[in-house]
mmCIF file of C-alpha atoms and ligand atoms in Angstrom:
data_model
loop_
_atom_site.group_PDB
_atom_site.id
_atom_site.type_symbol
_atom_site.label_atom_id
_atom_site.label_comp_id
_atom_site.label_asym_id
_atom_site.label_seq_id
_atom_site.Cartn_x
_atom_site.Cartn_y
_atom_site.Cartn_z
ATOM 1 C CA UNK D 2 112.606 58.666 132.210
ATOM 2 C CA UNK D 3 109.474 60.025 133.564
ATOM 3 C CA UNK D 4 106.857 61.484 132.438
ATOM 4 C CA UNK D 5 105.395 64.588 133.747
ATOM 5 C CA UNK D 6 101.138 65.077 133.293
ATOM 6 C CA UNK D 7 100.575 68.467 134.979
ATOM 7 C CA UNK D 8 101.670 71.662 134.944
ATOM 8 C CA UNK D 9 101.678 72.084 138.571
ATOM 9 C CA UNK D 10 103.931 69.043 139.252
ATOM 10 C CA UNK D 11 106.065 70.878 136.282
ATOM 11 C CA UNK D 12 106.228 73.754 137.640
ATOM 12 C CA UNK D 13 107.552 72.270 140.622
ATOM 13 C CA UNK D 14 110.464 70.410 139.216
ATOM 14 C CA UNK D 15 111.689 73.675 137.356
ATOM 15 C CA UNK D 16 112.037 75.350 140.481
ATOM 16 C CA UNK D 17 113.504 72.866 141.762
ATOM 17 C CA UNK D 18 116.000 71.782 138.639
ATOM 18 C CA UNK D 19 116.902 76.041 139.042
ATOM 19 C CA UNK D 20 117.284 76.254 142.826
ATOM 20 C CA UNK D 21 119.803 73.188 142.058
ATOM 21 C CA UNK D 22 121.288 75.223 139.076
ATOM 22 C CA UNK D 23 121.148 72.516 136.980
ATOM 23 C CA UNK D 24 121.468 73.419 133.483
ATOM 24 C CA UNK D 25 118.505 72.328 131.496
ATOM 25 C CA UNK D 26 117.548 71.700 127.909
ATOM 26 C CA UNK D 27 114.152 72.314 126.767
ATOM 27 C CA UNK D 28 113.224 70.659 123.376
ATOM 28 C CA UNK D 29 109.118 71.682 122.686
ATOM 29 C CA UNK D 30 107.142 69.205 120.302
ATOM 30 C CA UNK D 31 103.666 68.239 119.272
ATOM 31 C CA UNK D 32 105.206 64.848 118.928
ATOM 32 C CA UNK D 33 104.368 61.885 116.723
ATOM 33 C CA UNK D 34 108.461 62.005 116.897
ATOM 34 C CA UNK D 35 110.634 61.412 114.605
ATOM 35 C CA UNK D 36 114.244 61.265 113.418
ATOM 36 C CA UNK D 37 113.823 65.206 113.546
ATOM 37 C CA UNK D 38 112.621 65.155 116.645
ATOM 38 C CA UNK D 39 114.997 62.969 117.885
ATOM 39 C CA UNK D 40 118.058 65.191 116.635
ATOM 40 C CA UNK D 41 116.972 67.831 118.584
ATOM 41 C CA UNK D 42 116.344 65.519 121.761
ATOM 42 C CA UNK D 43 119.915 64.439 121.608
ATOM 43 C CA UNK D 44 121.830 67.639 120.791
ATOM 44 C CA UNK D 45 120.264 68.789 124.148
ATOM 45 C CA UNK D 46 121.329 65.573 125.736
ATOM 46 C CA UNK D 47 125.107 66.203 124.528
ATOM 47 C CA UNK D 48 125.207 69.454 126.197
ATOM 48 C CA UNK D 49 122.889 69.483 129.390
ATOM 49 C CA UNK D 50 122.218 67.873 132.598
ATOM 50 C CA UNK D 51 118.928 67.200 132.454
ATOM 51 C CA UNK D 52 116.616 67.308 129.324
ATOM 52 C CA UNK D 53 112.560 68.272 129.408
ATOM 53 C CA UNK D 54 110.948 67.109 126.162
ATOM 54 C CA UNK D 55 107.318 68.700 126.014
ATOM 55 C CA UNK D 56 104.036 66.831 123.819
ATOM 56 C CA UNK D 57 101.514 69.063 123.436
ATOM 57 C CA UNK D 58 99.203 69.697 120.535
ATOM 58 C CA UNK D 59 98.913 73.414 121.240
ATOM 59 C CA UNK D 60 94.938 74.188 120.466
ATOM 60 C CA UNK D 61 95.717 78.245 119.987
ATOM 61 C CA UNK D 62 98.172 77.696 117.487
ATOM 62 C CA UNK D 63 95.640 76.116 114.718
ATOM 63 C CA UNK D 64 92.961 78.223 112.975
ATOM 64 C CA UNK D 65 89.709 77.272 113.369
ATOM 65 C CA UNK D 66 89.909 74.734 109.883
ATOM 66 C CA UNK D 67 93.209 73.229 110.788
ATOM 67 C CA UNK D 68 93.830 69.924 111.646
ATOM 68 C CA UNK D 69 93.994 69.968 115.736
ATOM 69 C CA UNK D 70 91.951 67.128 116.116
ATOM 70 C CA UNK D 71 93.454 64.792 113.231
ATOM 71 C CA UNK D 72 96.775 65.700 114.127
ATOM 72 C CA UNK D 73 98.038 62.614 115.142
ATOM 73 C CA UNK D 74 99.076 61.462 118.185
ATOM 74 C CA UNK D 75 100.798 58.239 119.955
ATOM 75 C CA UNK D 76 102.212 59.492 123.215
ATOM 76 C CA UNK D 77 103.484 55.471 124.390
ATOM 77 C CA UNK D 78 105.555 55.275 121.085
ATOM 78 C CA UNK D 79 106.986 58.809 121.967
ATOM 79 C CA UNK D 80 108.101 57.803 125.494
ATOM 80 C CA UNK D 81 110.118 55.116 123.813
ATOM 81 C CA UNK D 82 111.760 57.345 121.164
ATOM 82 C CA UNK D 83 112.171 59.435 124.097
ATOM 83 C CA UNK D 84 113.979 57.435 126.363
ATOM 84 C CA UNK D 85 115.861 55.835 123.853
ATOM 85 C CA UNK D 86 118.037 58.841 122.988
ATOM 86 C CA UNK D 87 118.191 59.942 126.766
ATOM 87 C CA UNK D 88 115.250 62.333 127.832
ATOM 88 C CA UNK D 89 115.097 62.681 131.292
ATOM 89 C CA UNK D 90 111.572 64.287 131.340
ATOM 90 C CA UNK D 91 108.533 64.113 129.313
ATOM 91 C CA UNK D 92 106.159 66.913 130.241
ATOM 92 C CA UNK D 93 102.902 66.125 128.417
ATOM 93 C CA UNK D 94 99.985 68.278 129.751
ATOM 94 C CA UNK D 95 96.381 68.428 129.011
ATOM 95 C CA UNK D 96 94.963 71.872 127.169
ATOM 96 C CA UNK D 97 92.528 72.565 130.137
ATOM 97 C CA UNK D 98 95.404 72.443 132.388
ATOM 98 C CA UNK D 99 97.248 74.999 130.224
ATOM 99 C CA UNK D 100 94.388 76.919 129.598
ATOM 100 C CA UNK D 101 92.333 77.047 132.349
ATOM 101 C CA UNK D 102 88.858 79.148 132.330
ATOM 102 C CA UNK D 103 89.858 82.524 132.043
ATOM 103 C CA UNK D 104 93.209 82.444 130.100
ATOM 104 C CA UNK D 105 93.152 85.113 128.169
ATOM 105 C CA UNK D 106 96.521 86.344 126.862
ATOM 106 C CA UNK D 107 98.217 86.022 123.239
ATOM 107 C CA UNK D 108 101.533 86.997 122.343
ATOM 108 C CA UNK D 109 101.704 89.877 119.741
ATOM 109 C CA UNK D 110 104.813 90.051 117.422
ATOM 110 C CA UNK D 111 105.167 92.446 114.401
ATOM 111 C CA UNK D 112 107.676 91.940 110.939
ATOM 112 C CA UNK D 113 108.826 88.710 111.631
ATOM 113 C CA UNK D 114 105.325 87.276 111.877
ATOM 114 C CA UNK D 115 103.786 89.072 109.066
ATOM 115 C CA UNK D 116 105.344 86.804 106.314
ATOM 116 C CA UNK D 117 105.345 83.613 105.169
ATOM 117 C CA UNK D 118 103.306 81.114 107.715
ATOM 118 C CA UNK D 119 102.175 83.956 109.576
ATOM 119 C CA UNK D 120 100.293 85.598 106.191
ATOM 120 C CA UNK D 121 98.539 82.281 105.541
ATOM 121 C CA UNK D 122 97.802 80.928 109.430
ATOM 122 C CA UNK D 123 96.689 84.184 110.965
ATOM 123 C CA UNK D 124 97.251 83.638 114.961
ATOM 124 C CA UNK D 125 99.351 81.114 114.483
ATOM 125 C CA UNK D 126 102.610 83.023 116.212
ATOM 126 C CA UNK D 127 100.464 83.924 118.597
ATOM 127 C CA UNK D 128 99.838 80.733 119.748
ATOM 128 C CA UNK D 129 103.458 79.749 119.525
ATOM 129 C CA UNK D 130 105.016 82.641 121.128
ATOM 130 C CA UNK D 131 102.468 82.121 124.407
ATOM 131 C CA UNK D 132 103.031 78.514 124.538
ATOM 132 C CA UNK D 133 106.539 78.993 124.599
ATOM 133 C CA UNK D 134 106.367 81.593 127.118
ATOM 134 C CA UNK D 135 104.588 79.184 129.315
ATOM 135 C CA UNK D 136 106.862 76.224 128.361
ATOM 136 C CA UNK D 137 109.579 78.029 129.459
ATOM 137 C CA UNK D 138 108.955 79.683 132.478
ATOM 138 C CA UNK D 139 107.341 76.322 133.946
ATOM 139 C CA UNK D 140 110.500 74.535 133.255
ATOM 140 C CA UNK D 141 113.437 77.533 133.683
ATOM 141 C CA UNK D 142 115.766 76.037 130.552
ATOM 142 C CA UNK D 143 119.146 76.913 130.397
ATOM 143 C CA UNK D 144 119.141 76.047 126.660
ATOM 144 C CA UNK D 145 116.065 75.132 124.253
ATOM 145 C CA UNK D 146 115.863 73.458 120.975
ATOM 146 C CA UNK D 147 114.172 74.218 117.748
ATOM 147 C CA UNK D 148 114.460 73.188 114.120
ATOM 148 C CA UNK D 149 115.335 74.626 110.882
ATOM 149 C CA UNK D 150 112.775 72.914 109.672
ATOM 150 C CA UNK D 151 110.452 75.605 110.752
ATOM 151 C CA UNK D 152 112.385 78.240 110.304
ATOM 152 C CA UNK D 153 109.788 81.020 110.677
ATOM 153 C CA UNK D 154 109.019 79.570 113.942
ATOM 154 C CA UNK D 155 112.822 79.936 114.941
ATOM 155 C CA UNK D 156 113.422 83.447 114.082
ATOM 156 C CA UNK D 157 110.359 84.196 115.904
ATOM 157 C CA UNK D 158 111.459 82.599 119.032
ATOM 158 C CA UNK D 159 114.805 84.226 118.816
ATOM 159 C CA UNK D 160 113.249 87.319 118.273
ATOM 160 C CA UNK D 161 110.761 86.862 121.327
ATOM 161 C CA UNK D 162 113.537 85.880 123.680
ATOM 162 C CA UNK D 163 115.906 88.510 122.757
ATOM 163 C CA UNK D 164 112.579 90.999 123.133
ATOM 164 C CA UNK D 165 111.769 89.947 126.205
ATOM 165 C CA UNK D 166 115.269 89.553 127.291
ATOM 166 C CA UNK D 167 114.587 86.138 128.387
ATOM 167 C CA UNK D 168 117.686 84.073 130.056
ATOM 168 C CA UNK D 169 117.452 80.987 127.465
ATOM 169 C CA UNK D 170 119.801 80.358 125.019
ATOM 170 C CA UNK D 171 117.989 79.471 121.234
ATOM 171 C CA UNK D 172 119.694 77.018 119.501
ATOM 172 C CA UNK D 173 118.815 76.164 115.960
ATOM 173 C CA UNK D 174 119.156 72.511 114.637
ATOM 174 C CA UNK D 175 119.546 71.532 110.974
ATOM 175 C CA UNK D 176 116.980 70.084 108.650
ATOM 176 C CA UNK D 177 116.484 66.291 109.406
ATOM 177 C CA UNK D 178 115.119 64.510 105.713
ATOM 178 C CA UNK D 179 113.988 61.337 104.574
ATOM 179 C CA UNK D 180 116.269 59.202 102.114
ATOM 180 C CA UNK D 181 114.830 61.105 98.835
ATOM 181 C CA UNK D 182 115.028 64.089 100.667
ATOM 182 C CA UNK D 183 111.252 65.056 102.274
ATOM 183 C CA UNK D 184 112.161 66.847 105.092
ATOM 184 C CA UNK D 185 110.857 64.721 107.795
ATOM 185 C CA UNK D 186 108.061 65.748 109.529
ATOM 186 C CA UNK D 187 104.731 64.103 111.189
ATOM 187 C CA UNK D 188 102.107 65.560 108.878
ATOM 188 C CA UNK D 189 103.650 63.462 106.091
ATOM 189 C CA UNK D 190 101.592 60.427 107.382
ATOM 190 C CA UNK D 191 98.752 62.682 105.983
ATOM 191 C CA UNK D 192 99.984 62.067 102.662
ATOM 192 C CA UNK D 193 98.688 58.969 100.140
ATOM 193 C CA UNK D 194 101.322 57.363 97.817
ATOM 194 C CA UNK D 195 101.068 59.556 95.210
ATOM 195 C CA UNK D 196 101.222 63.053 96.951
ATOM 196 C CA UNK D 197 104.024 61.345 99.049
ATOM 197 C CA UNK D 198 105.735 60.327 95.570
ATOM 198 C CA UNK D 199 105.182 63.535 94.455
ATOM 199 C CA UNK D 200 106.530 65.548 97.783
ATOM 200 C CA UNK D 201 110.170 65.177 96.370
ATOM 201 C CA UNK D 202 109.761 68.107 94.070
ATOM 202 C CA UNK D 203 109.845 70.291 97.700
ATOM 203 C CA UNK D 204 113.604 69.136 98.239
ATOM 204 C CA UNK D 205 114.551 68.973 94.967
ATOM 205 C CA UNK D 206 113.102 72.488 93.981
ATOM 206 C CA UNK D 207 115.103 74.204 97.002
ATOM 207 C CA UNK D 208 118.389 72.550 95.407
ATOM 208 C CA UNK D 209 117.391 74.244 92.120
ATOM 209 C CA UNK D 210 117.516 77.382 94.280
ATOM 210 C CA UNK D 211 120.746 76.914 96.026
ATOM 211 C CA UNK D 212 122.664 76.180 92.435
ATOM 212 C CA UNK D 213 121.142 78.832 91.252
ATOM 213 C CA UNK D 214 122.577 81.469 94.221
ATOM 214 C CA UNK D 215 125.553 79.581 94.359
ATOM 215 C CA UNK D 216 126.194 80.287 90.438
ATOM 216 C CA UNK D 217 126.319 84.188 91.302
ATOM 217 C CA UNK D 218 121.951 84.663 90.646
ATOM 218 C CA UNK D 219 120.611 87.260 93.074
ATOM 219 C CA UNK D 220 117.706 88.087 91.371
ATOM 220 C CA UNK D 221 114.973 87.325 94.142
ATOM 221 C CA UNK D 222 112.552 87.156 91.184
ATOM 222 C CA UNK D 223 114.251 84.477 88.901
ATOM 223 C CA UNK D 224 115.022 82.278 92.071
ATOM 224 C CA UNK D 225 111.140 82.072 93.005
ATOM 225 C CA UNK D 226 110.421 81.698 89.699
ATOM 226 C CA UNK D 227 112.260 78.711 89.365
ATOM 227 C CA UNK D 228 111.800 76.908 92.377
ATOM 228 C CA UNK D 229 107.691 77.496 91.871
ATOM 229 C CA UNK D 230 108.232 76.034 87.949
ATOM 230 C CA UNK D 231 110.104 73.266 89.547
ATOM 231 C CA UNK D 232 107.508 72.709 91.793
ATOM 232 C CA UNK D 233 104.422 72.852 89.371
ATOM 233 C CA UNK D 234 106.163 70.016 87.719
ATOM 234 C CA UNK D 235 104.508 67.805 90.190
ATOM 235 C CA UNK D 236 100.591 67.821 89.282
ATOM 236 C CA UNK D 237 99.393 67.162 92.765
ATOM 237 C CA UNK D 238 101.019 70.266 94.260
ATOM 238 C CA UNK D 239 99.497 73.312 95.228
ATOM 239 C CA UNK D 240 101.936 76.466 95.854
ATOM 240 C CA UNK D 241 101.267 78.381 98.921
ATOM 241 C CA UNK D 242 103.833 80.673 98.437
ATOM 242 C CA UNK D 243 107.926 80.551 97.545
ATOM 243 C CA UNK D 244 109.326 84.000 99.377
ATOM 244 C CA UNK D 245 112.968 84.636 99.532
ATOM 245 C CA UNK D 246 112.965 86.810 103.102
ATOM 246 C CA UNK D 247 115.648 87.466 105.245
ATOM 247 C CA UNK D 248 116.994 85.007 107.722
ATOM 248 C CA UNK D 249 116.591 87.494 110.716
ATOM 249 C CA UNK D 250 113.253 89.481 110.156
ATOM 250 C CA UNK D 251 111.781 86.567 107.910
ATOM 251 C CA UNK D 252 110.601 90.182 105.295
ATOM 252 C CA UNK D 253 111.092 89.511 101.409
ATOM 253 C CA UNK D 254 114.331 90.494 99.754
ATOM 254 C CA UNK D 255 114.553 91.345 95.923
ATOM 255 C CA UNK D 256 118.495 90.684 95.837
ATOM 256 C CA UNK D 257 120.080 88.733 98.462
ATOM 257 C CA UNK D 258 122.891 90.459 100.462
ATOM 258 C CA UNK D 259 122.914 88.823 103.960
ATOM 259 C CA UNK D 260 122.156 85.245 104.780
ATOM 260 C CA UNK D 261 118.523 84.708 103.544
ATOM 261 C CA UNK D 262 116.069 81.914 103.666
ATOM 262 C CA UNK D 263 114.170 80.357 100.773
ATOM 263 C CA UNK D 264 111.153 79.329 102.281
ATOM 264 C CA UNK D 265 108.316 77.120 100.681
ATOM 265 C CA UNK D 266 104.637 76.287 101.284
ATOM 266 C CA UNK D 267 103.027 73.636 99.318
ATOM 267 C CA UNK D 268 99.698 71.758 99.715
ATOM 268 C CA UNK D 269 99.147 68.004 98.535
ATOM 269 C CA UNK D 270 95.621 67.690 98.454
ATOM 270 C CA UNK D 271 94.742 68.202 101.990
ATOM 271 C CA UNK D 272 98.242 68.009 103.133
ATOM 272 C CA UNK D 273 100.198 70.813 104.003
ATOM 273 C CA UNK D 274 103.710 70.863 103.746
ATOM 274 C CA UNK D 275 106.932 73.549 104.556
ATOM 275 C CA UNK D 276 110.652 73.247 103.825
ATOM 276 C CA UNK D 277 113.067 75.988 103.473
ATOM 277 C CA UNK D 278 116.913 76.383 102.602
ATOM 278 C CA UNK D 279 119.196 79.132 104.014
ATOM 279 C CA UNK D 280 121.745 80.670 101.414
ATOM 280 C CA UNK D 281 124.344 82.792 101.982
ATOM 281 C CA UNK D 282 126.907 83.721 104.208
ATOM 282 C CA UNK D 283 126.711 81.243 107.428
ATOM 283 C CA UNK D 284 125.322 78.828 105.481
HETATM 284 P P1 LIG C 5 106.578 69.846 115.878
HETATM 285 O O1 LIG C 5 106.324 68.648 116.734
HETATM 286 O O2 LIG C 5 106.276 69.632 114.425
HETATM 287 O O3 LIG C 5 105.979 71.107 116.451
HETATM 288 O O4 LIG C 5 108.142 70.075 115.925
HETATM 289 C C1 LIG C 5 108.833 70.216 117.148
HETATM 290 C C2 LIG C 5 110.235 70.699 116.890
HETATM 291 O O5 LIG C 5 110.904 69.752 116.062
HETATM 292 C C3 LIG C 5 110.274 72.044 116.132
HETATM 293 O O6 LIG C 5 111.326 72.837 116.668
HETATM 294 C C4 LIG C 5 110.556 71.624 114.726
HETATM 295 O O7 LIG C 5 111.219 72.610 113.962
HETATM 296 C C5 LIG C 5 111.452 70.414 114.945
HETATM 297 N N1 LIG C 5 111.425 69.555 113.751
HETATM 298 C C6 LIG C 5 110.337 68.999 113.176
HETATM 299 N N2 LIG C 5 110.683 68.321 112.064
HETATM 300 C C7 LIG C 5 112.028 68.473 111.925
HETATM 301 C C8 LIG C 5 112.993 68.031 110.981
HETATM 302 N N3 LIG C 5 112.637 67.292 109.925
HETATM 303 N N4 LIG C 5 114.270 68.379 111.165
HETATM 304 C C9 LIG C 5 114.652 69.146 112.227
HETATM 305 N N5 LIG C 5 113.804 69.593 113.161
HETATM 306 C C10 LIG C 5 112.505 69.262 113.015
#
């Protein structure tokens, strides 16, 4: 495996990966990797020839109180998770390489940014949808790789590539949890052994959601309601928001007809923490 410090030399090996057409899988990270990480890393290792995984802490994807310079970091452990499920390339840049004096452009989506995430971290999207951008035309995937996990994040993406009519096919990967549930994720070293204790209600709360639909309940209202009771149950947590939206356009439903997602936001302390179920058909 190698590992890949500048976008220049990047740049260079996409061209040249294309010119070869060699089909490549993208899988973007802020690293700290794990097990959800890794799924994605080796689904595009089943089913491409060679596989860029990119570390970067974006900078314009946090607002200005977020935690960009405690989120943590440990690029040497990542090259080892890395390599161990078969990466070929590990493209970790600096910010003032990608942003150079003088960048100036942000990426601006409508409807399926306004909800969820995108309501609470203003810019956010933004952020994502230009570092993607540059992600992928540095490194000319055939195929890139994002998780359920963040499932705002993937609709956007899908949305911005079919926009844009960009030649990468989005593939979605399922929710990767911990033993008890906590869908894995490297903020959750944030949290102390209470909050952490606590963080099961997230998991457990979303099941109370799925019986629910799955009994025949479509009433958008009663689901939420539930799933935030179930949630409140834990003293430490905070409620962002519980939305029932579409799975495609990520806006709120009041009854359920296509697939939709049940998506959560819930703060532990200082901790933030997302998880999110899709019901319905293709589920
Ligand atoms: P991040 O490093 O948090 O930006 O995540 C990089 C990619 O890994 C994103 O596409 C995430 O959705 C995905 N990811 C993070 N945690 C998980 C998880 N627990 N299961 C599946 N995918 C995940």
């Amino acid at each position: 495996m190698e590992l890949i410090k500048t976008v220049e030399e990047m740049a260079a090996l996409g061209a040249k990966l294309r010119a070869a057409n060699t089909k490549v899988g993208i899988v973007p990270t802020m690293g700290y990797l794990h097990e959800g990480h890794l799924a994605l890393a080796k689904e595009a290792v089943a089913n491409n020839d060679v596989v860029v995984m990119s570390i970067f802490v974006n900078p314009i994807q946090f607002g200005p109180t977020e935690d960009l310079d405690q989120y943590p970091r440990d690029l040497a452990g990542d090259m080892a998770k890395a390599e161990s499920v078969g990466v070929d390339y590990v493209f970790a840049p600096q910010p003032a390489d990608m942003y150079p004096a003088g960048y100036a452009t942000s990426v601006d989506m409508k409807i399926v940014t306004e909800s969820l995430c995108g309501a609470s971290r203003p810019g956010h999207f933004q952020g994502v949808c230009a570092v993607i951008i540059k992600l992928f035309n540095l490194v000319q995937p055939t195929n890139a790789y994002f998780g359920q996990k963040d499932g705002q994040q993937l609709a956007v993406i899908r949305r911005l590539a079919a926009d844009l009519n960009m030649p990468v096919k989005i593939n979605g990967v399922p929710i990767v949890r911990e033993a008890d549930g906590l869908a894995k994720s490297s903020r959750n070293v944030y949290l102390d052994a209470d909050c952490r204790s606590q963080a099961v209600v997230l998991n457990q709360s979303l099941q109370v959601a799925k019986r629910m639909y799955d009994a025949g309940e479509r009433d958008a209202g009663l689901i939420k309601a539930a799933v935030r009771a179930h949630i409140e149950t834990a003293p430490l947590a905070e409620v962002e928001y519980v939305e029932l939206v579409d799975a495609l356009t990520m806006q709120p439903v009041l009854r359920p007809e296509s697939q939709v997602m049940l998506a959560l936001a819930v703060r532990f302390k200082t901790t933030r923490l997302i998880d999110n179920i899709l019901l319905g058909e293709d589920d």
